[in-house]
Coordinates of C-alpha atoms in Angstrom, one line a residue:
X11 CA 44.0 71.5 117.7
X12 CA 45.6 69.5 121.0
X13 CA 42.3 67.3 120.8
X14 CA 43.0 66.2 117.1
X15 CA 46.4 66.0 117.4
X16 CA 45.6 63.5 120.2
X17 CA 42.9 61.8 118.2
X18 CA 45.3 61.1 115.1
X19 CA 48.6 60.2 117.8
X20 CA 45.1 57.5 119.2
X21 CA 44.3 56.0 116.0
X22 CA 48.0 55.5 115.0
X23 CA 48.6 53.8 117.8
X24 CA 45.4 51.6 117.2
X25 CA 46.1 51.0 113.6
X26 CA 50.2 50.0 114.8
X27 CA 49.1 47.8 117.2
X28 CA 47.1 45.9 115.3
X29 CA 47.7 42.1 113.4
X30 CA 48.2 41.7 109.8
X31 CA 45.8 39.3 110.1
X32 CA 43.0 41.8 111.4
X33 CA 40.6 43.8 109.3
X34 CA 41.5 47.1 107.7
X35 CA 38.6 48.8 109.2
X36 CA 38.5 50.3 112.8
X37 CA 36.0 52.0 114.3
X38 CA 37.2 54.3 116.8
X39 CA 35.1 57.5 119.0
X40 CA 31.8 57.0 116.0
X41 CA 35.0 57.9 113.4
X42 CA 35.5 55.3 110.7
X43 CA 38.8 54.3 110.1
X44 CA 40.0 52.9 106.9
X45 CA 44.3 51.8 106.8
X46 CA 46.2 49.5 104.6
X47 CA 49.7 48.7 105.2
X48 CA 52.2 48.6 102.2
X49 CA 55.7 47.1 103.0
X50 CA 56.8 49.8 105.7
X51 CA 54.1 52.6 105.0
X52 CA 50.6 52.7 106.5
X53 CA 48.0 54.6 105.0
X54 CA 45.3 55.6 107.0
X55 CA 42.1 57.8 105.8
X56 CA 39.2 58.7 108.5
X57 CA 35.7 59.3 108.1
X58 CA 33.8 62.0 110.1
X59 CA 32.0 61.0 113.1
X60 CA 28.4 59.9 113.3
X61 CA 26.0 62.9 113.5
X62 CA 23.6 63.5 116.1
X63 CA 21.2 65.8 115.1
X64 CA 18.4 66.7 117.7
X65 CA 18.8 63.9 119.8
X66 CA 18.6 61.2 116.7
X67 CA 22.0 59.5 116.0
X68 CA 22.7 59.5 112.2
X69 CA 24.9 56.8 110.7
X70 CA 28.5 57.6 108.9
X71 CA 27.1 55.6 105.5
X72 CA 30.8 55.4 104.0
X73 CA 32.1 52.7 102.1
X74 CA 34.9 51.1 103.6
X75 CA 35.6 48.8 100.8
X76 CA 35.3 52.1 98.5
X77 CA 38.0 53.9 100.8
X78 CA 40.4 50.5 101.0
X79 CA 40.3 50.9 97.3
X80 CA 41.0 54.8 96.9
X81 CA 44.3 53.5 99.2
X82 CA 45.1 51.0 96.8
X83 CA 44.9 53.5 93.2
X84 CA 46.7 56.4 95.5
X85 CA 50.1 53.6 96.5
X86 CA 49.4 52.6 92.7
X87 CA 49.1 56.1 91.5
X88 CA 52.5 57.1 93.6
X89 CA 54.2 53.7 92.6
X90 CA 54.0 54.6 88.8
X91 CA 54.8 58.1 89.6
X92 CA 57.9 57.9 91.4
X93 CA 58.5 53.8 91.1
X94 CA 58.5 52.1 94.0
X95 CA 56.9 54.4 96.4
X96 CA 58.9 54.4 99.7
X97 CA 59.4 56.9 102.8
X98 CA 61.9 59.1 101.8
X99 CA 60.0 59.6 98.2
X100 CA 57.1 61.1 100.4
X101 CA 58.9 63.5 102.7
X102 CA 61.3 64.8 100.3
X103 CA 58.5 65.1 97.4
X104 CA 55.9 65.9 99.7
X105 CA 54.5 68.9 97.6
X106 CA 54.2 66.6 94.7
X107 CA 52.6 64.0 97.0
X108 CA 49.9 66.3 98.4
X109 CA 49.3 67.5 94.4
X110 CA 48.6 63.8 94.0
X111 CA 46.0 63.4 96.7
X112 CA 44.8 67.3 95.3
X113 CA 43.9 65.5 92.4
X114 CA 42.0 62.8 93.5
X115 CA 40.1 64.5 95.9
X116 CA 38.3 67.8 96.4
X117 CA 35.6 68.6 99.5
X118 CA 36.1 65.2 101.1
X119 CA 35.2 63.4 98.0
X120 CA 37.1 60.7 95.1
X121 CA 36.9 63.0 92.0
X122 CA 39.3 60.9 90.2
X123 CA 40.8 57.2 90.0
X124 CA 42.4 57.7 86.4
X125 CA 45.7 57.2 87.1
X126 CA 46.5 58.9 83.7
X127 CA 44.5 62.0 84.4
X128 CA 46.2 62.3 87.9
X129 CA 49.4 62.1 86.8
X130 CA 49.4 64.3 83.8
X131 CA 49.1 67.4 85.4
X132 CA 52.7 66.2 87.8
X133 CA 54.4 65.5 84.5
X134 CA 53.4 69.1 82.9
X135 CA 54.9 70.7 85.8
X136 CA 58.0 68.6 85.9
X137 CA 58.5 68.6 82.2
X138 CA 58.0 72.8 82.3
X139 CA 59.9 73.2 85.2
X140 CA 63.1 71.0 83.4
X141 CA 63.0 73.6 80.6
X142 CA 65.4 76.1 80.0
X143 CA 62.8 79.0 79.9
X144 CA 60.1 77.4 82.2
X145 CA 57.3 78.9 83.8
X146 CA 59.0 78.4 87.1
X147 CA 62.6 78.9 86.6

């Protein structure tokens, strides 16, 4: 657990220091490392590290330009959800947040880029639990 923490503390610090005018993509330890900065947020999504699998290196195939773009329909997702998405939206909705990224993605994979279909499910629960009799009252 200390040597992820570290790892993730690493590639902060990597992503921080870097230009706007820079490329999104970092490579960092055979981990691919996607970010995007929006206003004051950074979003930053890591791949898993190249394989070596009996002494033959595999290549991490991910897209990168794929992954930039599941950054951009997540800020849009939480934009139309909660407006204009900001810090304090994320740590005092947090729950509702990680239902968001729930929805788009299950086992390490996209499963969804609808932003209809995302947010449906958030406005059920919000709606129900509004209601006098709701199922979580």
């Amino acid at each position: 657990m200390e040597e992820r923490v570290a790892l993730e503390s690493e590639i902060i610090r990597k992503c921080l220091s870097r230009s706007e005018l820079q490329c999104s993509f970092v490579e960092y330890r055979g981990y691919k490392v996607i970010y995007r900065r929006y206003a004051s947020l950074f979003f930053i999504v890591g791949t898993k590290a190249d394989v070596i699998s009996g002494g033959t290196s595999v290549e991490n195939n991910e897209n990168e330009l794929g992954l930039l773009e599941f950054i951009h329909t997540l800020v849009e997702t939480m934009d139309k959800w909660a407006g204009s998405i900001c810090e304090l939206d994320i740590m005092y909705q947090l729950e509702q947040v990680h239902f968001l990224l729930d929805e788009m993605v299950m086992n390490g994979y996209v499963v969804e880029t609808n932003k209809m279909n995302i947010l449906r499910p958030l406005d059920l629960i919000e709606r129900e639990s509004k209601k006098d009799d709701g199922m979580f009252r």
